[in-house]
Amino acid sequence: MVPIAKLRLNIDKPTSAAPSERVKSAVQARKAAETIDEAWARILSNDKLSAAERRKLDEVRAAMDAGVIGRDPRDAVTKAGRPKAFSKAEALRLYPAVAELTREAKLADLVAATPDNYVLANTPETLRQLERDVIEADIIAIDCETYGEGNDALDPWKGEMAGFSVSTRERHYYVPLAHENEINVRFEDLSEELINALETTPNVMHNAPFDCKWFWVKLGVNLIDNLYADTRIMAMTLDENRSHRLKDLISDWLKKPSDNFDELFANTPFNKIRLEVALPYAAGDTEKTLELYDWIMRHLRTDRLKELRELIFNIEMPVARTFIWADIRGIKFDVESANKLDDKFALEELELQKRIYEIFGEEVNLNSPSQLKKKLYEDLKLPDNDNGSTGVKTLKRIKKEHEVVGLILEYRGVGKLRQAFTSKLPHSVKSDGMIHPWHNTFGAATGRFTCKDPNTQQIPAKRPEVRKLFTTTGPDRILVSIDYSQIELRVLAHLANEKALIHAFHEGRDIHSTTASMISNGKYTYEDIEKYKDVEGHECQKLRKQAKVVNFGIVYGMSAKGLSNTLEITEKEAKTIIENYFKGYSGIESYMDVQKKTARRQGFVTDIFGRKRRLANEYKAKDRFKGYAADRQAGNFPIQASAGSILKKAIVDLESVLPEMDVFILLQCHDELVFDCPAYISRANLMKIKKVMEDAVKLVVPVSCDVEINPERWLEKVDMEEWFNEV
């Protein structure tokens, strides 16, 4: 072990470096010359440390001071063999070793400090007490502890439940169900009164979808309909930029110590943990969840945060409940067809590979950037715009230079389809023959959905054969897709009060053709674009394709460079297109300018529901690139967030409509909802669903939705007129 006494590390000062390099070297030299105590003083003086980081650093320092741990010799010197400064990153790398050394002591302390109102509910008396407390409670916190091989501990269709905890205002319980060599409770021995109380008392959880799904899939207990609050969603609404793990929130917001599972138990499955330890850990989680809920509610009840409170309880929580049920219901997947499609893609991949090899004149590893770089830039002498890069953006820019570039991009695309979908999705099918995706209804900083395991949002519409692998549950059911038409552009027209866009939407004009006329700088009228938009090779067709990219690109803050990469044109041409766009839509440019100024002045911007995007830290960073990125977010956040919030408002409005029609929401895919409907559903009912979605929010332009009927497979649509004539 390297000595940790007050050792000074010296380094020669550079003499021939450039001024900026000399300054950097001087700073590094000064840090390297610090004593360990001086290094610790510097590290701990950082006011940006989170409470969790500070706790870990304090533990590492204490262990170093006690001489039980020291610096890794490899971290103490540079590659050149010179002394290296002790850093925060190095200190945190030492923490796992400290945690391992102190684990048993922490567990002993955890047991010794178990509060008197923590109750192990595994006897008739304690279960009756739990039942009485839940019945009398105004709200309860619930959490479950799971186990299984590998990731099965996170999958209610594959893993097992070790037990669950319940907290009331008075007491905090742990109910063991499957701990080895311990006295457990059989679920069937829980009274009907207790189950009914758990299902009817308003509850709060942290990351509620996880626990709700486990309780339903494993125990058949419905905690979803009475889910009142999810503290993760509440925390996301209050601050989208921070960690939303329960332990971190407890440390940072409640200023209380909170150990992570892996720090306490390493790789030990929860069913192998002694009950005397499981009780304070599990009951502690629900007690902290209830405390966190109360802390957040004290803030949300103020007039200043009224809008956010309404957003959480009137929009976010109903949507969360809807999609917990949607995920549990799942969607059927055709494994046999997926395997056949994967074989087809494999042949495509092989054929493309063969054609590329023929052009190269030899076989190379197409997944090796170095080998590809040599063939493209050294052998074929193609323009090297990005210092040897073989990334997608770079290759698109030189696609027109040689046919092999397009073939490489196509080869990669087919490979990604196989890797992400046809080879992977069959393994996502559960024992019930269904795929159960995991929708995170507040997964992005914009408030938009994200999805995983699998990510059904990423299934490409441009390769419809992949979406067609998702099927109806039977001959008496159909899939119906209802998609908001150009909702972000409609929101943009509303927020920017852009007269030309507003007029076009009210007149029912094609927006992309309208924009194409704008960016032609007077060369073509709207009527010209419409007339020639489908004529192959005509400039009007090209302009409309460019206009489509620009329309959506502006919403996402696309720069001239980004536009040039996407359209495969020069940056100068892209800049001209953007200039002509803002010349035609001057209201949009004014809106973007106002948003940037607002964000810089008050540190945040909002969408039409009051959802906030906090950007103050980016501006305070004194980094101009972060500032530019924040400016782009200031302009596009209200558009993206508002569009996403409109979809969420529609989901809430549909709550009272869908059950009477025997219709269920299955998937959310960007601005689209996929429904499971009875085959006999009437046109009137479909139009009613469509109208509810269109009426979710009133904008200065009409909101429009498109309806598609898929009798057997997603995206295998039929004409609506023909469908209802046949029915």
XYZ file of C-alpha atoms in Angstrom:
727
model
C 0.000 0.000 0.000
C 1.259 3.449 -0.909
C 1.932 5.577 2.206
C -0.743 8.166 2.826
C 1.247 10.465 5.077
C 1.850 14.100 4.127
C 3.877 13.232 1.081
C 4.673 16.008 -1.401
C 4.864 15.015 -5.043
C 7.042 17.237 -7.274
C 7.039 17.602 -11.032
C 9.277 19.570 -13.410
C 7.638 22.580 -15.031
C 7.368 22.559 -18.836
C 9.395 25.230 -20.591
C 8.597 24.897 -24.273
C 4.834 24.391 -24.359
C 2.317 26.848 -25.801
C 0.840 29.358 -23.269
C -2.448 27.442 -22.810
C -0.561 24.168 -22.392
C 1.790 25.775 -19.871
C -1.193 27.013 -17.835
C -2.750 23.545 -17.901
C 0.535 21.934 -16.954
C 1.036 24.434 -14.133
C -2.396 23.608 -12.685
C -1.676 19.891 -12.928
C 1.732 20.394 -11.333
C 0.243 22.374 -8.456
C -2.310 19.621 -7.801
C 0.328 16.906 -8.043
C 2.435 18.747 -5.448
C -0.402 18.692 -2.906
C -0.357 16.614 0.215
C -3.183 14.100 0.524
C -4.825 16.340 3.122
C -4.638 19.306 0.756
C -6.085 17.196 -2.044
C -8.973 16.148 0.202
C -9.621 19.766 1.169
C -9.805 20.692 -2.522
C -12.085 17.767 -3.417
C -14.502 18.299 -0.517
C -14.703 22.056 -1.103
C -16.605 21.409 -4.342
C -20.112 22.756 -3.667
C -21.522 20.736 -6.588
C -21.049 17.407 -4.798
C -24.294 15.545 -4.249
C -25.108 14.321 -0.750
C -24.492 10.734 -1.884
C -21.065 11.623 -3.340
C -20.089 13.515 -0.196
C -21.062 10.556 1.985
C -18.968 8.175 -0.116
C -16.002 10.534 -0.128
C -16.206 10.947 3.650
C -16.132 7.154 4.076
C -13.152 6.806 1.735
C -11.256 9.550 3.556
C -11.958 7.982 6.940
C -10.677 4.628 5.665
C -7.541 6.254 4.262
C -6.941 8.171 7.490
C -7.284 4.917 9.419
C -4.750 3.277 7.110
C -7.066 0.468 6.016
C -6.948 1.516 2.371
C -4.582 3.512 0.173
C -4.101 4.745 -3.355
C -3.771 2.207 -6.149
C -0.144 2.569 -7.327
C -1.402 2.695 -10.909
C -3.406 5.839 -10.073
C -0.536 7.546 -8.290
C 1.605 8.126 -11.395
C 1.034 9.112 -15.015
C 1.929 6.878 -17.967
C 5.192 8.805 -18.140
C 5.940 7.804 -14.545
C 5.386 11.242 -12.997
C 3.404 11.819 -9.789
C -0.320 12.255 -10.403
C -2.774 14.398 -8.436
C -5.302 12.682 -6.182
C -8.772 13.367 -7.631
C -12.456 12.991 -6.847
C -12.745 10.310 -9.542
C -9.922 8.301 -7.994
C -11.452 8.649 -4.529
C -14.823 7.376 -5.758
C -13.123 4.423 -7.454
C -11.900 3.411 -4.001
C -15.408 3.412 -2.547
C -16.421 -0.164 -3.555
C -13.423 -1.506 -1.635
C -14.397 0.598 1.381
C -17.997 -0.603 1.133
C -16.820 -4.216 1.034
C -14.673 -3.718 4.136
C -17.456 -2.029 6.084
C -20.410 -4.127 4.839
C -20.753 -6.417 7.843
C -20.399 -3.494 10.247
C -23.097 -1.577 8.353
C -25.451 -4.560 8.463
C -24.863 -4.943 12.193
C -25.538 -1.230 12.694
C -28.680 -1.511 10.545
C -30.045 -4.313 12.734
C -29.035 -2.612 15.989
C -30.715 0.624 14.945
C -34.015 -1.005 13.883
C -36.752 1.360 15.180
C -39.411 0.044 17.526
C -42.157 0.787 14.990
C -40.611 -1.546 12.397
C -42.613 -4.780 12.463
C -41.786 -8.162 10.937
C -45.229 -9.390 9.872
C -44.930 -13.177 9.824
C -47.242 -14.199 12.668
C -51.049 -14.110 12.917
C -50.840 -11.306 15.495
C -48.532 -9.046 13.441
C -50.542 -9.665 10.264
C -53.759 -8.653 12.066
C -51.994 -5.515 13.293
C -50.892 -4.767 9.690
C -54.463 -5.275 8.506
C -55.860 -2.839 11.101
C -53.221 -0.206 10.324
C -53.812 -0.370 6.562
C -57.605 -0.170 6.976
C -57.254 2.926 9.162
C -54.576 4.612 7.021
C -55.233 7.621 4.792
C -52.336 6.578 2.533
C -49.753 3.788 2.540
C -46.361 3.260 0.917
C -45.646 -0.127 -0.681
C -42.531 -1.774 -2.084
C -41.583 -5.321 -3.037
C -38.282 -7.185 -2.842
C -37.498 -9.590 -5.691
C -34.914 -12.154 -6.706
C -33.956 -14.362 -9.631
C -31.121 -15.381 -11.912
C -29.427 -12.380 -13.516
C -31.940 -9.863 -14.798
C -34.840 -12.137 -13.837
C -34.932 -10.274 -10.516
C -36.272 -7.300 -12.506
C -38.789 -9.299 -14.564
C -42.093 -10.246 -12.905
C -42.730 -12.890 -15.578
C -39.464 -14.690 -14.761
C -38.340 -13.750 -11.244
C -39.791 -14.331 -7.782
C -40.908 -12.098 -4.927
C -39.035 -12.465 -1.637
C -41.471 -10.272 0.277
C -43.021 -6.839 0.462
C -43.049 -3.867 2.804
C -45.910 -1.565 3.787
C -45.660 1.725 5.654
C -48.414 3.643 7.399
C -47.960 6.843 9.381
C -47.570 4.812 12.584
C -45.723 1.603 11.688
C -43.587 0.079 8.939
C -43.952 -3.610 8.075
C -42.087 -6.265 6.152
C -43.986 -9.385 5.038
C -41.547 -12.212 4.109
C -42.794 -14.628 1.449
C -39.786 -16.681 0.367
C -36.693 -16.189 2.550
C -34.504 -19.259 2.906
C -34.365 -20.848 6.385
C -36.751 -18.252 7.829
C -40.378 -18.117 8.964
C -42.319 -16.893 5.917
C -45.949 -16.138 5.168
C -47.831 -18.007 2.468
C -49.704 -15.529 0.304
C -52.870 -17.627 0.514
C -52.748 -17.212 4.295
C -53.128 -13.428 4.038
C -56.682 -12.474 4.961
C -59.170 -11.226 2.362
C -59.603 -8.136 4.544
C -55.878 -7.317 4.301
C -55.769 -7.861 0.518
C -58.883 -5.729 0.105
C -57.356 -2.995 2.275
C -54.151 -3.040 0.243
C -56.158 -2.746 -2.979
C -58.449 0.059 -1.822
C -56.262 2.300 0.340
C -54.545 5.073 -1.663
C -50.895 4.163 -2.069
C -47.612 5.832 -2.954
C -44.566 4.086 -4.418
C -41.221 5.009 -5.890
C -41.059 3.778 -9.500
C -44.573 2.417 -9.143
C -44.737 0.473 -12.453
C -42.151 -1.979 -11.123
C -43.989 -2.828 -7.908
C -47.478 -2.693 -9.415
C -46.530 -5.190 -12.118
C -44.909 -7.570 -9.650
C -47.906 -7.522 -7.311
C -50.326 -8.169 -10.173
C -48.321 -10.795 -12.085
C -47.116 -12.751 -9.042
C -49.895 -12.248 -6.512
C -52.898 -11.053 -8.497
C -53.114 -7.998 -6.220
C -54.319 -4.808 -7.911
C -52.382 -1.857 -6.532
C -52.756 0.037 -9.834
C -56.248 1.487 -9.638
C -55.548 3.006 -6.219
C -52.033 4.211 -7.067
C -52.167 7.810 -5.882
C -48.597 9.004 -6.334
C -45.229 7.906 -7.674
C -42.442 9.836 -5.957
C -40.146 9.270 -8.945
C -42.614 11.067 -11.231
C -43.090 13.773 -8.619
C -39.326 14.278 -8.373
C -38.978 14.337 -12.178
C -41.563 17.102 -12.332
C -39.742 19.153 -9.688
C -36.267 18.693 -11.190
C -35.729 16.764 -14.411
C -31.951 17.256 -14.369
C -30.956 15.215 -11.311
C -30.790 11.576 -10.256
C -34.231 10.231 -9.352
C -33.135 7.107 -7.498
C -34.847 6.900 -4.122
C -31.553 6.682 -2.229
C -30.189 9.804 -3.916
C -33.370 11.801 -3.333
C -33.385 10.818 0.334
C -29.749 11.895 0.723
C -30.073 15.139 -1.230
C -33.556 16.367 -0.361
C -34.238 14.900 3.085
C -30.562 15.051 4.135
C -30.729 11.512 5.535
C -28.209 8.684 5.078
C -29.348 5.977 2.709
C -27.385 2.884 1.658
C -27.799 1.305 -1.761
C -28.717 -2.368 -2.083
C -25.440 -3.391 -3.727
C -23.422 -1.610 -1.046
C -25.139 -3.596 1.676
C -25.713 -6.961 0.032
C -23.361 -7.159 -2.987
C -24.618 -10.079 -5.108
C -26.691 -11.766 -2.402
C -30.261 -12.505 -3.617
C -32.807 -10.908 -1.316
C -34.422 -14.251 -0.434
C -31.112 -15.295 1.150
C -30.923 -12.239 3.417
C -31.692 -12.785 7.105
C -35.030 -11.355 8.197
C -33.441 -9.316 10.966
C -31.620 -7.451 8.163
C -34.427 -7.541 5.575
C -36.840 -5.831 7.963
C -34.956 -2.540 8.527
C -33.837 -2.378 4.897
C -37.231 -3.053 3.268
C -39.395 -1.241 5.815
C -36.892 1.603 5.674
C -37.541 1.984 1.943
C -41.286 2.447 2.339
C -40.862 4.728 5.363
C -38.515 6.912 3.294
C -40.887 6.845 0.329
C -43.689 8.145 2.557
C -41.382 10.805 4.020
C -40.292 11.848 0.519
C -43.934 12.039 -0.582
C -44.777 14.298 2.389
C -41.710 16.494 1.717
C -42.632 16.959 -1.952
C -46.291 17.587 -1.136
C -45.385 20.404 1.255
C -43.804 22.170 -1.714
C -46.507 21.242 -4.221
C -49.288 22.612 -1.995
C -47.903 26.138 -2.344
C -49.582 28.467 -4.833
C -46.297 28.839 -6.693
C -46.304 25.164 -7.693
C -50.048 24.742 -8.202
C -49.620 24.194 -11.950
C -47.070 21.439 -11.411
C -49.294 19.792 -8.780
C -52.145 19.686 -11.283
C -49.804 18.321 -13.950
C -48.768 15.452 -11.654
C -52.180 14.423 -10.375
C -54.393 15.301 -13.347
C -52.090 14.140 -16.142
C -49.006 12.167 -15.110
C -50.527 9.769 -12.579
C -53.592 8.775 -14.660
C -51.305 8.170 -17.659
C -48.942 6.097 -15.505
C -51.845 3.914 -14.311
C -53.100 3.431 -17.879
C -49.740 2.242 -19.146
C -49.049 -0.083 -16.236
C -52.171 -1.906 -17.356
C -51.113 -1.614 -21.017
C -47.746 -3.213 -20.266
C -49.349 -5.993 -18.249
C -51.806 -6.683 -21.073
C -48.992 -6.797 -23.623
C -49.178 -7.357 -27.361
C -48.981 -10.604 -29.304
C -45.856 -11.291 -31.362
C -45.376 -13.685 -34.284
C -42.161 -15.532 -33.430
C -42.315 -17.851 -36.451
C -42.600 -14.942 -38.892
C -39.843 -13.082 -37.028
C -37.462 -16.008 -37.519
C -38.292 -16.156 -41.238
C -37.811 -12.407 -41.581
C -34.490 -12.642 -39.770
C -33.363 -15.281 -42.278
C -34.433 -12.954 -45.110
C -32.483 -10.050 -43.581
C -29.469 -12.342 -43.118
C -29.511 -13.092 -46.859
C -29.816 -9.353 -47.622
C -26.852 -8.715 -45.354
C -24.819 -11.434 -47.051
C -25.629 -10.150 -50.548
C -24.694 -6.587 -49.621
C -21.475 -7.816 -48.046
C -20.640 -9.740 -51.236
C -21.208 -6.674 -53.444
C -19.034 -4.518 -51.159
C -16.229 -7.106 -51.237
C -16.395 -7.149 -55.043
C -15.960 -3.363 -55.167
C -13.134 -3.422 -52.625
C -11.457 -6.317 -54.413
C -10.953 -8.144 -51.115
C -12.731 -9.229 -47.955
C -12.496 -6.817 -45.038
C -14.176 -6.570 -41.656
C -16.991 -4.130 -42.381
C -17.434 -3.543 -38.642
C -13.803 -2.436 -38.259
C -13.458 1.373 -38.500
C -9.711 1.116 -39.185
C -10.104 -1.362 -42.066
C -13.012 0.606 -43.528
C -11.086 3.872 -43.174
C -8.199 2.438 -45.184
C -10.425 1.214 -48.005
C -12.481 4.405 -48.285
C -9.919 7.134 -47.795
C -6.615 5.551 -48.802
C -7.535 3.044 -51.508
C -10.621 4.722 -53.032
C -9.396 8.261 -52.259
C -12.851 9.435 -51.128
C -13.110 12.880 -49.446
C -12.031 12.611 -45.806
C -14.114 15.318 -44.135
C -13.938 14.110 -40.552
C -10.422 12.850 -39.874
C -11.005 9.254 -40.935
C -14.445 8.847 -39.406
C -16.637 6.046 -40.757
C -19.724 7.091 -38.785
C -23.165 7.263 -40.379
C -23.261 11.075 -40.594
C -19.860 11.194 -42.271
C -20.713 8.458 -44.751
C -23.990 10.126 -45.702
C -22.073 13.254 -46.671
C -19.961 11.311 -49.171
C -22.684 8.925 -50.301
C -22.811 10.456 -53.772
C -19.060 10.048 -54.257
C -19.115 6.255 -54.674
C -21.755 3.523 -54.810
C -19.974 1.498 -52.113
C -20.818 4.100 -49.462
C -24.556 3.597 -49.995
C -24.076 -0.172 -49.873
C -22.187 0.111 -46.556
C -24.980 2.244 -45.074
C -27.565 -0.252 -46.297
C -25.527 -3.147 -44.873
C -25.392 -1.450 -41.485
C -29.116 -0.701 -41.590
C -30.046 -4.335 -42.206
C -27.650 -5.419 -39.464
C -29.286 -3.050 -37.003
C -32.739 -4.377 -37.941
C -31.582 -7.880 -37.125
C -29.770 -6.931 -33.938
C -32.537 -4.726 -32.534
C -35.625 -6.546 -33.779
C -35.793 -9.802 -35.730
C -33.036 -11.565 -33.774
C -33.891 -9.970 -30.443
C -37.667 -9.640 -30.204
C -38.441 -13.405 -30.143
C -36.480 -13.566 -26.867
C -38.728 -10.840 -25.414
C -41.831 -13.040 -25.635
C -42.988 -14.150 -22.188
C -44.516 -17.463 -21.180
C -47.991 -16.159 -22.074
C -46.920 -15.675 -25.708
C -47.015 -11.897 -25.391
C -44.449 -9.125 -25.461
C -44.789 -6.872 -22.431
C -42.890 -3.642 -23.144
C -41.925 -1.340 -20.313
C -43.309 2.143 -20.990
C -41.759 4.898 -18.900
C -44.454 7.560 -19.139
C -42.082 10.267 -17.887
C -38.813 8.998 -19.271
C -37.419 12.075 -21.016
C -36.724 15.581 -19.742
C -39.428 16.821 -22.124
C -42.016 14.696 -20.320
C -42.162 12.382 -23.315
C -42.486 8.598 -23.064
C -39.544 6.249 -23.348
C -39.789 2.494 -23.690
C -37.589 -0.552 -23.124
C -37.548 -4.354 -22.997
C -38.288 -4.044 -25.911
C -38.384 -0.447 -27.135
C -41.483 -0.568 -29.333
C -41.042 3.135 -30.125
C -38.003 2.307 -32.263
C -39.729 -0.194 -34.527
C -39.313 1.467 -37.929
C -42.341 2.393 -40.013
C -40.066 2.482 -43.081
C -39.606 -1.288 -42.803
C -43.260 -2.236 -42.282
C -42.470 -5.951 -42.256
C -41.036 -5.496 -38.741
C -44.149 -3.825 -37.338
C -46.265 -6.521 -38.986
C -44.748 -9.037 -36.569
C -47.048 -7.558 -33.901
C -50.490 -9.124 -34.230
C -53.993 -9.104 -32.820
C -54.840 -11.358 -29.891
C -57.408 -13.314 -31.893
C -59.910 -13.354 -34.776
C -62.414 -11.311 -32.780
C -59.960 -8.442 -32.152
C -58.291 -5.847 -34.387
C -55.518 -3.295 -33.959
C -56.357 0.361 -34.533
C -53.685 3.064 -34.784
C -54.613 6.693 -34.184
C -51.831 9.162 -34.906
C -51.692 12.922 -34.379
C -51.064 14.597 -37.726
C -48.088 16.989 -37.645
C -48.859 17.830 -34.010
C -45.496 19.471 -33.330
C -45.905 21.809 -36.308
C -49.409 22.692 -35.129
C -48.047 23.427 -31.655
C -45.300 25.522 -33.251
C -47.896 27.562 -35.160
C -49.821 28.051 -31.901
C -46.863 29.046 -29.724
C -45.187 31.254 -32.335
C -48.496 32.700 -33.536
C -47.059 32.277 -37.022
C -49.692 33.659 -39.405
C -48.524 31.829 -42.533
C -48.589 28.436 -40.756
C -51.913 29.205 -39.067
C -53.453 30.151 -42.429
C -52.087 26.994 -44.084
C -53.515 24.716 -41.375
C -56.925 26.414 -41.469
C -57.011 26.154 -45.259
C -56.109 22.485 -45.093
C -52.946 23.078 -47.105
C -50.077 20.619 -47.225
C -47.583 22.131 -44.773
C -44.525 20.656 -46.426
C -45.575 22.053 -49.804
C -46.227 25.411 -48.137
C -42.719 25.385 -46.676
C -41.219 24.167 -49.969
C -42.621 27.251 -51.662
C -41.123 29.392 -48.879
C -37.605 27.969 -49.157
C -37.667 28.259 -52.969
C -37.435 32.010 -52.330
C -40.258 32.844 -54.704
C -39.207 30.521 -57.515
C -42.184 28.193 -57.061
C -45.699 28.785 -55.782
C -47.571 26.431 -53.492
C -49.578 25.281 -56.500
C -46.349 24.482 -58.398
C -45.056 22.331 -55.552
C -48.341 20.455 -55.264
C -48.463 19.881 -59.020
C -44.963 18.431 -59.336
C -44.298 16.978 -55.873
C -44.652 13.392 -57.146
C -42.770 13.912 -60.408
C -39.521 11.991 -60.094
C -36.488 14.220 -60.558
C -38.429 17.490 -60.591
C -36.992 20.304 -58.455
C -40.382 20.718 -56.747
C -40.176 17.133 -55.503
C -36.685 17.813 -54.144
C -37.823 21.051 -52.484
C -40.751 19.332 -50.760
C -38.483 16.588 -49.410
C -36.127 19.264 -48.102
C -39.058 21.196 -46.634
C -40.207 18.118 -44.686
C -36.780 17.766 -43.109
C -36.600 21.488 -42.350
C -40.090 21.620 -40.825
C -39.323 18.905 -38.303
C -35.653 19.859 -37.967
C -36.485 23.389 -36.829
C -38.690 21.907 -34.104
C -35.667 19.995 -32.796
C -33.293 22.940 -33.083
C -31.420 21.613 -36.117
C -28.394 23.685 -37.140
C -27.181 24.399 -40.664
C -24.550 21.689 -40.203
C -27.152 19.182 -39.035
C -29.399 20.039 -41.962
C -26.521 19.709 -44.432
C -25.722 16.238 -43.067
C -29.337 15.109 -43.246
C -30.003 16.474 -46.744
C -26.510 15.590 -47.967
C -25.932 19.152 -49.191
C -23.293 21.766 -48.383
C -23.508 23.757 -45.182
C -23.824 26.928 -47.256
C -26.873 25.520 -49.077
C -28.371 24.448 -45.758
C -27.846 27.923 -44.304
C -29.646 29.472 -47.290
C -32.595 27.111 -46.803
C -32.868 28.059 -43.115
C -32.621 31.775 -43.948
C -35.419 31.452 -46.519
C -37.458 29.441 -43.998
C -37.274 32.184 -41.376
C -37.883 34.829 -44.019
C -41.169 33.115 -44.878
C -42.016 32.254 -41.268
C -40.765 35.358 -39.461
C -42.990 34.635 -36.457
C -41.071 31.423 -35.784
C -37.719 33.203 -35.724
C -39.140 35.822 -33.340
C -40.550 33.082 -31.125
C -37.201 31.265 -30.963
C -35.415 34.511 -30.046
C -37.921 35.273 -27.273
C -37.553 31.740 -25.871
C -33.763 32.022 -25.720
C -33.966 35.363 -23.930
C -36.575 34.007 -21.508
C -34.436 30.980 -20.672
C -31.339 33.105 -20.110
C -33.283 35.564 -17.935
C -35.302 33.211 -15.703
C -33.370 29.955 -16.112
C -36.249 27.868 -17.469
C -38.996 27.642 -20.094
C -42.422 25.985 -19.924
C -44.833 24.142 -22.177
C -48.566 24.880 -22.450
C -49.260 22.720 -19.381
C -46.699 24.465 -17.179
C -44.144 21.667 -17.479
C -40.688 23.141 -16.913
C -37.310 22.664 -18.559
C -34.666 24.023 -16.220
C -31.591 25.322 -18.078
C -29.935 27.605 -15.523
C -27.034 25.210 -14.880
C -26.146 25.097 -18.575
C -25.945 28.874 -18.717
C -24.000 29.086 -15.442
C -21.414 26.625 -16.757
C -19.727 29.455 -18.704
C -19.323 26.997 -21.568
C -20.518 28.580 -24.803
C -21.324 25.196 -26.354
C -23.545 24.301 -23.385
C -25.116 27.736 -23.751
C -25.851 27.136 -27.427
C -27.353 23.732 -26.588
C -29.514 25.358 -23.891
C -30.672 27.984 -26.408
C -31.797 25.215 -28.769
C -33.629 23.451 -25.941
C -35.288 26.732 -24.936
C -36.786 26.927 -28.408
C -37.741 23.313 -29.001
C -38.710 22.128 -25.491
C -42.095 23.911 -25.371
C -42.953 22.408 -28.762
C -41.917 18.834 -28.004
C -43.210 18.885 -24.448
C -46.546 20.436 -25.404
C -47.072 17.869 -28.166
C -46.303 15.057 -25.715
C -48.544 16.586 -23.061
C -51.435 16.840 -25.527
C -51.141 13.095 -26.148
C -51.115 12.499 -22.386
C -54.178 14.715 -21.897
C -55.939 12.648 -24.575
C -55.045 9.425 -22.741
C -56.623 10.858 -19.586
C -59.752 11.947 -21.477
C -60.075 8.466 -22.996
C -60.244 6.837 -19.536
C -64.005 7.241 -19.364
C -64.587 6.413 -23.038
C -62.672 3.211 -23.822
C -64.121 0.745 -21.263
C -67.660 1.063 -22.608
C -66.328 0.120 -26.060
C -64.195 -2.832 -24.815
C -61.103 -1.012 -26.142
C -57.636 -1.002 -24.567
C -54.486 1.012 -25.208
C -51.571 -1.289 -26.068
C -48.681 0.893 -27.219
C -47.530 4.484 -27.467
C -45.261 5.208 -30.415
C -44.267 8.887 -30.611
C -47.539 10.710 -31.487
C -49.449 7.474 -32.090
C -51.541 5.230 -29.867
C -52.173 1.599 -30.783
C -55.475 0.193 -29.527
C -56.796 -3.337 -29.093
C -60.400 -3.162 -30.307
C -63.219 -5.649 -30.830
C -63.592 -6.553 -34.519
C -67.182 -5.348 -34.404
C -66.317 -1.822 -33.256
C -68.431 0.727 -35.085
C -67.241 3.608 -37.212
C -69.051 5.939 -34.790
C -67.011 4.664 -31.849
C -63.731 4.994 -33.727
C -64.682 8.545 -34.673
C -65.544 9.201 -31.029
C -62.060 8.096 -29.928
C -60.541 10.224 -32.687
C -62.571 13.273 -31.616
C -61.579 12.874 -27.954
C -57.941 12.924 -29.011
C -58.448 15.948 -31.258
C -60.327 17.838 -28.540
C -57.747 17.209 -25.812
C -56.427 20.763 -26.155
C -57.660 23.724 -28.175
C -54.989 25.411 -30.286
C -55.247 28.355 -32.682
C -55.071 25.756 -35.464
C -57.211 22.625 -35.879
C -55.818 19.432 -34.335
C -56.178 16.408 -36.586
C -55.721 12.662 -36.133
C -55.391 9.859 -38.681
C -57.084 6.502 -38.063
C -55.799 3.210 -39.447
C -57.463 -0.182 -39.109
C -55.173 -3.215 -38.911
C -57.337 -6.365 -38.914
C -54.504 -8.813 -38.217
C -51.110 -7.108 -38.020
C -49.763 -3.690 -37.026
C -49.277 -1.494 -40.115
C -51.065 -4.003 -42.356
C -53.878 -1.524 -42.809
C -57.081 -1.718 -44.800
C -59.184 1.025 -46.298
C -61.714 2.203 -43.735
C -64.520 2.471 -46.269
C -63.996 -1.091 -47.436
C -63.735 -2.364 -43.872
C -67.043 -0.949 -42.721
C -68.792 -1.925 -45.944
C -67.671 -5.509 -45.338
C -68.746 -5.440 -41.706
